[in-house]
């Protein structure tokens, strides 16, 4: 089983819709969790950290479920500019080695 | 602040050639790392450094060397390029668990 798994998609979603991605991780001792966004042929950029209590940043909501070992990202009222690949990132043991998922590709359709 | 910079942006090598990918950051981050990104594989850690004079191997270190003589610079050296090293290479610095990536180097080995 991969350390971090994501549905690769693609997710093709109409503008204005709500879309959710999940990411599962295998190591129950994982410490920190992040969502990064990567545009085509660009570098990944931090979208948001994921906190145990869940957190929200505008249209984006991140949740952590330690019991089931997954994190989620919810995007409400999706915009064309949300089209990108979303990478799930897990920090194991705090050992300076982050593990990346392969990414979920999202396309917002006008 | 320029953030994390990488040179070159594109490079074509012949099998057996050596070269150095340059990476610099001006944020005074202690932690720096090199990743390679291949289709369907996600980002994989090559080498990382937690401070000047300290380096360690990541997930896929074979065929690559690094050094860290200053906080600012973290070059990646390909010793003898192979077609399997065709990839996109990202340098990143890290602060409080959050990575800042450079724009990447697209390397093709023929």
PDB file of N, CA and C in Angstrom, chain A residues 7-105:
ATOM      1  N   UNK A   7      -7.021   9.823  -5.413  1.00  0.00           N
ATOM      2  CA  UNK A   7      -7.690   9.523  -6.661  1.00  0.00           C
ATOM      3  C   UNK A   7      -7.119  10.474  -7.709  1.00  0.00           C
ATOM      4  N   UNK A   8      -6.506   9.946  -8.775  1.00  0.00           N
ATOM      5  CA  UNK A   8      -5.861  10.834  -9.742  1.00  0.00           C
ATOM      6  C   UNK A   8      -6.819  11.668 -10.574  1.00  0.00           C
ATOM      7  N   UNK A   9      -8.100  11.277 -10.592  1.00  0.00           N
ATOM      8  CA  UNK A   9      -9.062  11.987 -11.418  1.00  0.00           C
ATOM      9  C   UNK A   9      -8.909  11.561 -12.871  1.00  0.00           C
ATOM     10  N   UNK A  10      -9.196  12.417 -13.848  1.00  0.00           N
ATOM     11  CA  UNK A  10      -9.532  13.820 -13.614  1.00  0.00           C
ATOM     12  C   UNK A  10     -10.969  14.022 -13.136  1.00  0.00           C
ATOM     13  N   UNK A  11     -11.159  15.064 -12.361  1.00  0.00           N
ATOM     14  CA  UNK A  11     -12.472  15.514 -11.961  1.00  0.00           C
ATOM     15  C   UNK A  11     -12.832  16.680 -12.877  1.00  0.00           C
ATOM     16  N   UNK A  12     -13.915  16.532 -13.625  1.00  0.00           N
ATOM     17  CA  UNK A  12     -14.406  17.612 -14.482  1.00  0.00           C
ATOM     18  C   UNK A  12     -15.704  18.128 -13.881  1.00  0.00           C
ATOM     19  N   UNK A  13     -15.657  19.354 -13.404  1.00  0.00           N
ATOM     20  CA  UNK A  13     -16.741  19.876 -12.572  1.00  0.00           C
ATOM     21  C   UNK A  13     -17.242  21.192 -13.153  1.00  0.00           C
ATOM     22  N   UNK A  14     -18.563  21.398 -13.226  1.00  0.00           N
ATOM     23  CA  UNK A  14     -19.055  22.684 -13.747  1.00  0.00           C
ATOM     24  C   UNK A  14     -18.768  23.818 -12.777  1.00  0.00           C
ATOM     25  N   UNK A  15     -18.546  24.971 -13.343  1.00  0.00           N
ATOM     26  CA  UNK A  15     -18.307  26.176 -12.558  1.00  0.00           C
ATOM     27  C   UNK A  15     -19.453  26.399 -11.573  1.00  0.00           C
ATOM     28  N   UNK A  16     -19.089  26.734 -10.337  1.00  0.00           N
ATOM     29  CA  UNK A  16     -20.090  26.982  -9.315  1.00  0.00           C
ATOM     30  C   UNK A  16     -20.431  25.768  -8.467  1.00  0.00           C
ATOM     31  N   UNK A  17     -19.977  24.610  -8.905  1.00  0.00           N
ATOM     32  CA  UNK A  17     -20.273  23.388  -8.159  1.00  0.00           C
ATOM     33  C   UNK A  17     -19.336  23.250  -6.969  1.00  0.00           C
ATOM     34  N   UNK A  18     -19.681  22.300  -6.099  1.00  0.00           N
ATOM     35  CA  UNK A  18     -18.834  21.933  -4.972  1.00  0.00           C
ATOM     36  C   UNK A  18     -18.141  20.620  -5.294  1.00  0.00           C
ATOM     37  N   UNK A  19     -16.879  20.541  -4.976  1.00  0.00           N
ATOM     38  CA  UNK A  19     -16.109  19.320  -5.263  1.00  0.00           C
ATOM     39  C   UNK A  19     -15.282  18.972  -4.041  1.00  0.00           C
ATOM     40  N   UNK A  20     -15.123  17.675  -3.818  1.00  0.00           N
ATOM     41  CA  UNK A  20     -14.354  17.215  -2.664  1.00  0.00           C
ATOM     42  C   UNK A  20     -13.367  16.135  -3.091  1.00  0.00           C
ATOM     43  N   UNK A  21     -12.175  16.192  -2.519  1.00  0.00           N
ATOM     44  CA  UNK A  21     -11.162  15.162  -2.736  1.00  0.00           C
ATOM     45  C   UNK A  21     -10.794  14.542  -1.393  1.00  0.00           C
ATOM     46  N   UNK A  22     -10.472  13.287  -1.435  1.00  0.00           N
ATOM     47  CA  UNK A  22      -9.918  12.627  -0.258  1.00  0.00           C
ATOM     48  C   UNK A  22      -8.505  12.173  -0.534  1.00  0.00           C
ATOM     49  N   UNK A  23      -7.770  11.986   0.546  1.00  0.00           N
ATOM     50  CA  UNK A  23      -6.404  11.483   0.471  1.00  0.00           C
ATOM     51  C   UNK A  23      -6.207  10.574   1.675  1.00  0.00           C
ATOM     52  N   UNK A  24      -5.776   9.347   1.440  1.00  0.00           N
ATOM     53  CA  UNK A  24      -5.551   8.426   2.552  1.00  0.00           C
ATOM     54  C   UNK A  24      -4.060   8.270   2.809  1.00  0.00           C
ATOM     55  N   UNK A  25      -3.715   8.045   4.056  1.00  0.00           N
ATOM     56  CA  UNK A  25      -2.316   7.839   4.412  1.00  0.00           C
ATOM     57  C   UNK A  25      -2.204   6.582   5.260  1.00  0.00           C
ATOM     58  N   UNK A  26      -1.051   5.933   5.175  1.00  0.00           N
ATOM     59  CA  UNK A  26      -0.920   4.615   5.787  1.00  0.00           C
ATOM     60  C   UNK A  26      -0.315   4.641   7.183  1.00  0.00           C
ATOM     61  N   UNK A  27       0.435   5.689   7.499  1.00  0.00           N
ATOM     62  CA  UNK A  27       1.147   5.719   8.769  1.00  0.00           C
ATOM     63  C   UNK A  27       0.347   6.458   9.829  1.00  0.00           C
ATOM     64  N   UNK A  28      -0.099   5.725  10.829  1.00  0.00           N
ATOM     65  CA  UNK A  28      -0.941   6.327  11.857  1.00  0.00           C
ATOM     66  C   UNK A  28      -0.176   7.336  12.714  1.00  0.00           C
ATOM     67  N   UNK A  29       1.153   7.308  12.632  1.00  0.00           N
ATOM     68  CA  UNK A  29       1.958   8.246  13.414  1.00  0.00           C
ATOM     69  C   UNK A  29       2.214   9.554  12.676  1.00  0.00           C
ATOM     70  N   UNK A  30       1.637   9.714  11.499  1.00  0.00           N
ATOM     71  CA  UNK A  30       1.858  10.935  10.724  1.00  0.00           C
ATOM     72  C   UNK A  30       1.466  12.150  11.547  1.00  0.00           C
ATOM     73  N   UNK A  31       2.303  13.208  11.394  1.00  0.00           N
ATOM     74  CA  UNK A  31       2.176  14.358  12.281  1.00  0.00           C
ATOM     75  C   UNK A  31       1.404  15.523  11.672  1.00  0.00           C
ATOM     76  N   UNK A  32       1.771  15.875  10.441  1.00  0.00           N
ATOM     77  CA  UNK A  32       1.227  17.099   9.838  1.00  0.00           C
ATOM     78  C   UNK A  32       0.764  16.794   8.424  1.00  0.00           C
ATOM     79  N   UNK A  33      -0.197  17.610   7.995  1.00  0.00           N
ATOM     80  CA  UNK A  33      -0.836  17.348   6.707  1.00  0.00           C
ATOM     81  C   UNK A  33      -1.057  18.666   5.970  1.00  0.00           C
ATOM     82  N   UNK A  34      -0.906  18.590   4.655  1.00  0.00           N
ATOM     83  CA  UNK A  34      -1.011  19.811   3.864  1.00  0.00           C
ATOM     84  C   UNK A  34      -1.693  19.498   2.538  1.00  0.00           C
ATOM     85  N   UNK A  35      -2.298  20.517   1.953  1.00  0.00           N
ATOM     86  CA  UNK A  35      -2.731  20.480   0.560  1.00  0.00           C
ATOM     87  C   UNK A  35      -1.908  21.513  -0.220  1.00  0.00           C
ATOM     88  N   UNK A  36      -1.335  21.062  -1.333  1.00  0.00           N
ATOM     89  CA  UNK A  36      -0.634  21.941  -2.251  1.00  0.00           C
ATOM     90  C   UNK A  36      -1.388  21.962  -3.566  1.00  0.00           C
ATOM     91  N   UNK A  37      -1.237  23.050  -4.277  1.00  0.00           N
ATOM     92  CA  UNK A  37      -1.843  23.190  -5.591  1.00  0.00           C
ATOM     93  C   UNK A  37      -0.719  23.329  -6.606  1.00  0.00           C
ATOM     94  N   UNK A  38      -0.873  22.638  -7.742  1.00  0.00           N
ATOM     95  CA  UNK A  38       0.133  22.743  -8.794  1.00  0.00           C
ATOM     96  C   UNK A  38      -0.564  23.018 -10.114  1.00  0.00           C
ATOM     97  N   UNK A  39      -0.255  24.164 -10.704  1.00  0.00           N
ATOM     98  CA  UNK A  39      -0.748  24.484 -12.038  1.00  0.00           C
ATOM     99  C   UNK A  39       0.138  23.815 -13.070  1.00  0.00           C
ATOM    100  N   UNK A  40      -0.400  23.661 -14.273  1.00  0.00           N
ATOM    101  CA  UNK A  40       0.307  22.938 -15.334  1.00  0.00           C
ATOM    102  C   UNK A  40       1.682  23.564 -15.578  1.00  0.00           C
ATOM    103  N   UNK A  41       2.705  22.742 -15.505  1.00  0.00           N
ATOM    104  CA  UNK A  41       4.083  23.135 -15.801  1.00  0.00           C
ATOM    105  C   UNK A  41       4.605  24.212 -14.837  1.00  0.00           C
ATOM    106  N   UNK A  42       4.046  24.233 -13.626  1.00  0.00           N
ATOM    107  CA  UNK A  42       4.506  25.159 -12.603  1.00  0.00           C
ATOM    108  C   UNK A  42       4.898  24.391 -11.350  1.00  0.00           C
ATOM    109  N   UNK A  43       5.491  25.117 -10.391  1.00  0.00           N
ATOM    110  CA  UNK A  43       5.843  24.479  -9.144  1.00  0.00           C
ATOM    111  C   UNK A  43       4.643  24.363  -8.222  1.00  0.00           C
ATOM    112  N   UNK A  44       4.647  23.378  -7.312  1.00  0.00           N
ATOM    113  CA  UNK A  44       3.574  23.301  -6.313  1.00  0.00           C
ATOM    114  C   UNK A  44       3.629  24.504  -5.376  1.00  0.00           C
ATOM    115  N   UNK A  45       2.450  24.906  -4.933  1.00  0.00           N
ATOM    116  CA  UNK A  45       2.364  25.993  -3.959  1.00  0.00           C
ATOM    117  C   UNK A  45       1.421  25.582  -2.842  1.00  0.00           C
ATOM    118  N   UNK A  46       1.774  25.970  -1.637  1.00  0.00           N
ATOM    119  CA  UNK A  46       0.951  25.608  -0.494  1.00  0.00           C
ATOM    120  C   UNK A  46      -0.430  26.223  -0.612  1.00  0.00           C
ATOM    121  N   UNK A  47      -1.447  25.381  -0.505  1.00  0.00           N
ATOM    122  CA  UNK A  47      -2.829  25.857  -0.488  1.00  0.00           C
ATOM    123  C   UNK A  47      -3.255  26.070   0.963  1.00  0.00           C
ATOM    124  N   UNK A  48      -3.120  25.032   1.754  1.00  0.00           N
ATOM    125  CA  UNK A  48      -3.463  25.157   3.168  1.00  0.00           C
ATOM    126  C   UNK A  48      -2.930  23.989   3.971  1.00  0.00           C
ATOM    127  N   UNK A  49      -2.648  24.269   5.231  1.00  0.00           N
ATOM    128  CA  UNK A  49      -2.336  23.208   6.177  1.00  0.00           C
ATOM    129  C   UNK A  49      -3.659  22.602   6.641  1.00  0.00           C
ATOM    130  N   UNK A  50      -3.582  21.394   7.166  1.00  0.00           N
ATOM    131  CA  UNK A  50      -4.783  20.709   7.651  1.00  0.00           C
ATOM    132  C   UNK A  50      -4.637  20.506   9.141  1.00  0.00           C
ATOM    133  N   UNK A  51      -5.541  21.062   9.909  1.00  0.00           N
ATOM    134  CA  UNK A  51      -5.472  20.968  11.357  1.00  0.00           C
ATOM    135  C   UNK A  51      -6.475  19.942  11.864  1.00  0.00           C
ATOM    136  N   UNK A  52      -6.209  19.432  13.040  1.00  0.00           N
ATOM    137  CA  UNK A  52      -7.034  18.361  13.604  1.00  0.00           C
ATOM    138  C   UNK A  52      -8.501  18.764  13.719  1.00  0.00           C
ATOM    139  N   UNK A  53      -8.719  20.034  14.012  1.00  0.00           N
ATOM    140  CA  UNK A  53     -10.090  20.508  14.210  1.00  0.00           C
ATOM    141  C   UNK A  53     -10.754  20.905  12.901  1.00  0.00           C
ATOM    142  N   UNK A  54     -10.023  20.778  11.805  1.00  0.00           N
ATOM    143  CA  UNK A  54     -10.554  21.240  10.522  1.00  0.00           C
ATOM    144  C   UNK A  54     -10.326  22.729  10.382  1.00  0.00           C
ATOM    145  N   UNK A  55     -10.164  23.173   9.174  1.00  0.00           N
ATOM    146  CA  UNK A  55      -9.941  24.606   8.968  1.00  0.00           C
ATOM    147  C   UNK A  55     -10.468  25.035   7.611  1.00  0.00           C
ATOM    148  N   UNK A  56     -10.760  26.304   7.551  1.00  0.00           N
ATOM    149  CA  UNK A  56     -11.420  26.874   6.374  1.00  0.00           C
ATOM    150  C   UNK A  56     -10.662  28.109   5.940  1.00  0.00           C
ATOM    151  N   UNK A  57     -10.552  28.283   4.624  1.00  0.00           N
ATOM    152  CA  UNK A  57      -9.939  29.474   4.071  1.00  0.00           C
ATOM    153  C   UNK A  57     -10.764  29.892   2.860  1.00  0.00           C
ATOM    154  N   UNK A  58     -11.696  30.792   3.097  1.00  0.00           N
ATOM    155  CA  UNK A  58     -12.580  31.214   2.015  1.00  0.00           C
ATOM    156  C   UNK A  58     -13.433  30.069   1.525  1.00  0.00           C
ATOM    157  N   UNK A  59     -13.310  29.727   0.257  1.00  0.00           N
ATOM    158  CA  UNK A  59     -14.117  28.656  -0.330  1.00  0.00           C
ATOM    159  C   UNK A  59     -13.547  27.263  -0.065  1.00  0.00           C
ATOM    160  N   UNK A  60     -12.418  27.199   0.579  1.00  0.00           N
ATOM    161  CA  UNK A  60     -11.720  25.932   0.779  1.00  0.00           C
ATOM    162  C   UNK A  60     -11.838  25.477   2.235  1.00  0.00           C
ATOM    163  N   UNK A  61     -12.164  24.195   2.409  1.00  0.00           N
ATOM    164  CA  UNK A  61     -12.229  23.603   3.738  1.00  0.00           C
ATOM    165  C   UNK A  61     -11.425  22.322   3.752  1.00  0.00           C
ATOM    166  N   UNK A  62     -10.567  22.191   4.753  1.00  0.00           N
ATOM    167  CA  UNK A  62      -9.758  20.975   4.905  1.00  0.00           C
ATOM    168  C   UNK A  62     -10.162  20.274   6.193  1.00  0.00           C
ATOM    169  N   UNK A  63     -10.225  18.959   6.129  1.00  0.00           N
ATOM    170  CA  UNK A  63     -10.584  18.148   7.290  1.00  0.00           C
ATOM    171  C   UNK A  63      -9.572  17.020   7.454  1.00  0.00           C
ATOM    172  N   UNK A  64      -9.384  16.617   8.703  1.00  0.00           N
ATOM    173  CA  UNK A  64      -8.507  15.488   9.024  1.00  0.00           C
ATOM    174  C   UNK A  64      -9.324  14.466   9.806  1.00  0.00           C
ATOM    175  N   UNK A  65      -9.265  13.219   9.398  1.00  0.00           N
ATOM    176  CA  UNK A  65      -9.903  12.122  10.127  1.00  0.00           C
ATOM    177  C   UNK A  65      -8.830  11.123  10.504  1.00  0.00           C
ATOM    178  N   UNK A  66      -8.351  11.236  11.731  1.00  0.00           N
ATOM    179  CA  UNK A  66      -7.237  10.371  12.164  1.00  0.00           C
ATOM    180  C   UNK A  66      -7.692   8.919  12.317  1.00  0.00           C
ATOM    181  N   UNK A  67      -8.917   8.711  12.746  1.00  0.00           N
ATOM    182  CA  UNK A  67      -9.398   7.338  12.954  1.00  0.00           C
ATOM    183  C   UNK A  67      -9.392   6.551  11.655  1.00  0.00           C
ATOM    184  N   UNK A  68      -9.798   7.192  10.578  1.00  0.00           N
ATOM    185  CA  UNK A  68      -9.844   6.522   9.275  1.00  0.00           C
ATOM    186  C   UNK A  68      -8.635   6.844   8.409  1.00  0.00           C
ATOM    187  N   UNK A  69      -7.751   7.689   8.927  1.00  0.00           N
ATOM    188  CA  UNK A  69      -6.496   8.032   8.256  1.00  0.00           C
ATOM    189  C   UNK A  69      -6.713   8.615   6.865  1.00  0.00           C
ATOM    190  N   UNK A  70      -7.502   9.677   6.838  1.00  0.00           N
ATOM    191  CA  UNK A  70      -7.596  10.409   5.587  1.00  0.00           C
ATOM    192  C   UNK A  70      -7.758  11.898   5.866  1.00  0.00           C
ATOM    193  N   UNK A  71      -7.395  12.677   4.858  1.00  0.00           N
ATOM    194  CA  UNK A  71      -7.671  14.104   4.881  1.00  0.00           C
ATOM    195  C   UNK A  71      -8.517  14.437   3.661  1.00  0.00           C
ATOM    196  N   UNK A  72      -9.232  15.509   3.747  1.00  0.00           N
ATOM    197  CA  UNK A  72     -10.115  15.885   2.652  1.00  0.00           C
ATOM    198  C   UNK A  72      -9.973  17.371   2.349  1.00  0.00           C
ATOM    199  N   UNK A  73     -10.331  17.711   1.129  1.00  0.00           N
ATOM    200  CA  UNK A  73     -10.352  19.105   0.685  1.00  0.00           C
ATOM    201  C   UNK A  73     -11.678  19.340  -0.014  1.00  0.00           C
ATOM    202  N   UNK A  74     -12.406  20.347   0.441  1.00  0.00           N
ATOM    203  CA  UNK A  74     -13.691  20.710  -0.145  1.00  0.00           C
ATOM    204  C   UNK A  74     -13.557  22.090  -0.767  1.00  0.00           C
ATOM    205  N   UNK A  75     -13.972  22.197  -2.009  1.00  0.00           N
ATOM    206  CA  UNK A  75     -13.965  23.489  -2.696  1.00  0.00           C
ATOM    207  C   UNK A  75     -15.412  23.843  -3.032  1.00  0.00           C
ATOM    208  N   UNK A  76     -15.859  24.966  -2.502  1.00  0.00           N
ATOM    209  CA  UNK A  76     -17.241  25.415  -2.778  1.00  0.00           C
ATOM    210  C   UNK A  76     -17.228  26.480  -3.860  1.00  0.00           C
ATOM    211  N   UNK A  77     -18.357  26.601  -4.560  1.00  0.00           N
ATOM    212  CA  UNK A  77     -18.521  27.635  -5.572  1.00  0.00           C
ATOM    213  C   UNK A  77     -17.289  27.692  -6.484  1.00  0.00           C
ATOM    214  N   UNK A  78     -16.966  26.587  -7.101  1.00  0.00           N
ATOM    215  CA  UNK A  78     -15.709  26.457  -7.847  1.00  0.00           C
ATOM    216  C   UNK A  78     -15.625  27.480  -8.984  1.00  0.00           C
ATOM    217  N   UNK A  79     -14.408  27.968  -9.173  1.00  0.00           N
ATOM    218  CA  UNK A  79     -14.089  28.953 -10.212  1.00  0.00           C
ATOM    219  C   UNK A  79     -13.210  28.306 -11.283  1.00  0.00           C
ATOM    220  N   UNK A  80     -13.205  28.915 -12.457  1.00  0.00           N
ATOM    221  CA  UNK A  80     -12.347  28.401 -13.526  1.00  0.00           C
ATOM    222  C   UNK A  80     -10.889  28.371 -13.077  1.00  0.00           C
ATOM    223  N   UNK A  81     -10.516  29.350 -12.257  1.00  0.00           N
ATOM    224  CA  UNK A  81      -9.134  29.450 -11.786  1.00  0.00           C
ATOM    225  C   UNK A  81      -8.757  28.354 -10.788  1.00  0.00           C
ATOM    226  N   UNK A  82      -9.724  27.569 -10.336  1.00  0.00           N
ATOM    227  CA  UNK A  82      -9.424  26.445  -9.445  1.00  0.00           C
ATOM    228  C   UNK A  82      -8.880  25.241 -10.211  1.00  0.00           C
ATOM    229  N   UNK A  83      -8.942  25.275 -11.531  1.00  0.00           N
ATOM    230  CA  UNK A  83      -8.417  24.165 -12.340  1.00  0.00           C
ATOM    231  C   UNK A  83      -6.931  24.013 -12.070  1.00  0.00           C
ATOM    232  N   UNK A  84      -6.541  22.840 -11.598  1.00  0.00           N
ATOM    233  CA  UNK A  84      -5.150  22.587 -11.206  1.00  0.00           C
ATOM    234  C   UNK A  84      -5.069  21.141 -10.733  1.00  0.00           C
ATOM    235  N   UNK A  85      -3.869  20.739 -10.361  1.00  0.00           N
ATOM    236  CA  UNK A  85      -3.682  19.454  -9.685  1.00  0.00           C
ATOM    237  C   UNK A  85      -3.478  19.726  -8.209  1.00  0.00           C
ATOM    238  N   UNK A  86      -4.184  18.981  -7.370  1.00  0.00           N
ATOM    239  CA  UNK A  86      -4.128  19.181  -5.924  1.00  0.00           C
ATOM    240  C   UNK A  86      -3.353  18.018  -5.303  1.00  0.00           C
ATOM    241  N   UNK A  87      -2.291  18.369  -4.594  1.00  0.00           N
ATOM    242  CA  UNK A  87      -1.388  17.384  -4.009  1.00  0.00           C
ATOM    243  C   UNK A  87      -1.598  17.285  -2.508  1.00  0.00           C
ATOM    244  N   UNK A  88      -1.746  16.077  -2.051  1.00  0.00           N
ATOM    245  CA  UNK A  88      -1.849  15.799  -0.622  1.00  0.00           C
ATOM    246  C   UNK A  88      -0.437  15.515  -0.100  1.00  0.00           C
ATOM    247  N   UNK A  89      -0.073  16.104   1.030  1.00  0.00           N
ATOM    248  CA  UNK A  89       1.277  15.959   1.558  1.00  0.00           C
ATOM    249  C   UNK A  89       1.206  15.592   3.035  1.00  0.00           C
ATOM    250  N   UNK A  90       1.980  14.598   3.410  1.00  0.00           N
ATOM    251  CA  UNK A  90       1.964  14.083   4.784  1.00  0.00           C
ATOM    252  C   UNK A  90       3.375  14.143   5.353  1.00  0.00           C
ATOM    253  N   UNK A  91       3.468  14.616   6.562  1.00  0.00           N
ATOM    254  CA  UNK A  91       4.750  14.694   7.265  1.00  0.00           C
ATOM    255  C   UNK A  91       4.795  13.568   8.290  1.00  0.00           C
ATOM    256  N   UNK A  92       5.656  12.582   8.020  1.00  0.00           N
ATOM    257  CA  UNK A  92       5.724  11.415   8.909  1.00  0.00           C
ATOM    258  C   UNK A  92       6.796  11.584   9.962  1.00  0.00           C
ATOM    259  N   UNK A  93       6.468  11.283  11.169  1.00  0.00           N
ATOM    260  CA  UNK A  93       7.414  11.237  12.286  1.00  0.00           C
ATOM    261  C   UNK A  93       8.096  12.573  12.562  1.00  0.00           C
ATOM    262  N   UNK A  94       7.749  13.632  11.801  1.00  0.00           N
ATOM    263  CA  UNK A  94       8.490  14.872  11.952  1.00  0.00           C
ATOM    264  C   UNK A  94       9.940  14.703  11.571  1.00  0.00           C
ATOM    265  N   UNK A  95      10.235  13.806  10.628  1.00  0.00           N
ATOM    266  CA  UNK A  95      11.624  13.482  10.315  1.00  0.00           C
ATOM    267  C   UNK A  95      12.164  14.208   9.097  1.00  0.00           C
ATOM    268  N   UNK A  96      11.585  15.332   8.779  1.00  0.00           N
ATOM    269  CA  UNK A  96      12.057  16.180   7.684  1.00  0.00           C
ATOM    270  C   UNK A  96      11.775  15.582   6.313  1.00  0.00           C
ATOM    271  N   UNK A  97      11.051  14.508   6.221  1.00  0.00           N
ATOM    272  CA  UNK A  97      10.748  13.904   4.919  1.00  0.00           C
ATOM    273  C   UNK A  97       9.243  13.919   4.705  1.00  0.00           C
ATOM    274  N   UNK A  98       8.834  14.816   3.820  1.00  0.00           N
ATOM    275  CA  UNK A  98       7.429  14.875   3.469  1.00  0.00           C
ATOM    276  C   UNK A  98       7.130  13.872   2.371  1.00  0.00           C
ATOM    277  N   UNK A  99       5.962  13.252   2.432  1.00  0.00           N
ATOM    278  CA  UNK A  99       5.545  12.310   1.400  1.00  0.00           C
ATOM    279  C   UNK A  99       4.391  12.913   0.623  1.00  0.00           C
ATOM    280  N   UNK A 100       4.545  12.926  -0.698  1.00  0.00           N
ATOM    281  CA  UNK A 100       3.542  13.513  -1.573  1.00  0.00           C
ATOM    282  C   UNK A 100       2.658  12.434  -2.193  1.00  0.00           C
ATOM    283  N   UNK A 101       1.376  12.737  -2.292  1.00  0.00           N
ATOM    284  CA  UNK A 101       0.512  11.937  -3.140  1.00  0.00           C
ATOM    285  C   UNK A 101       0.777  12.292  -4.595  1.00  0.00           C
ATOM    286  N   UNK A 102       0.237  11.493  -5.493  1.00  0.00           N
ATOM    287  CA  UNK A 102       0.470  11.727  -6.917  1.00  0.00           C
ATOM    288  C   UNK A 102      -0.411  12.837  -7.471  1.00  0.00           C
ATOM    289  N   UNK A 103      -1.377  13.291  -6.698  1.00  0.00           N
ATOM    290  CA  UNK A 103      -2.175  14.437  -7.112  1.00  0.00           C
ATOM    291  C   UNK A 103      -3.515  14.061  -7.711  1.00  0.00           C
ATOM    292  N   UNK A 104      -4.470  14.964  -7.544  1.00  0.00           N
ATOM    293  CA  UNK A 104      -5.791  14.843  -8.152  1.00  0.00           C
ATOM    294  C   UNK A 104      -5.962  16.012  -9.098  1.00  0.00           C
ATOM    295  N   UNK A 105      -6.250  15.677 -10.346  1.00  0.00           N
ATOM    296  CA  UNK A 105      -6.405  16.721 -11.359  1.00  0.00           C
ATOM    297  C   UNK A 105      -7.852  17.197 -11.425  1.00  0.00           C
TER     298      UNK A 105
END
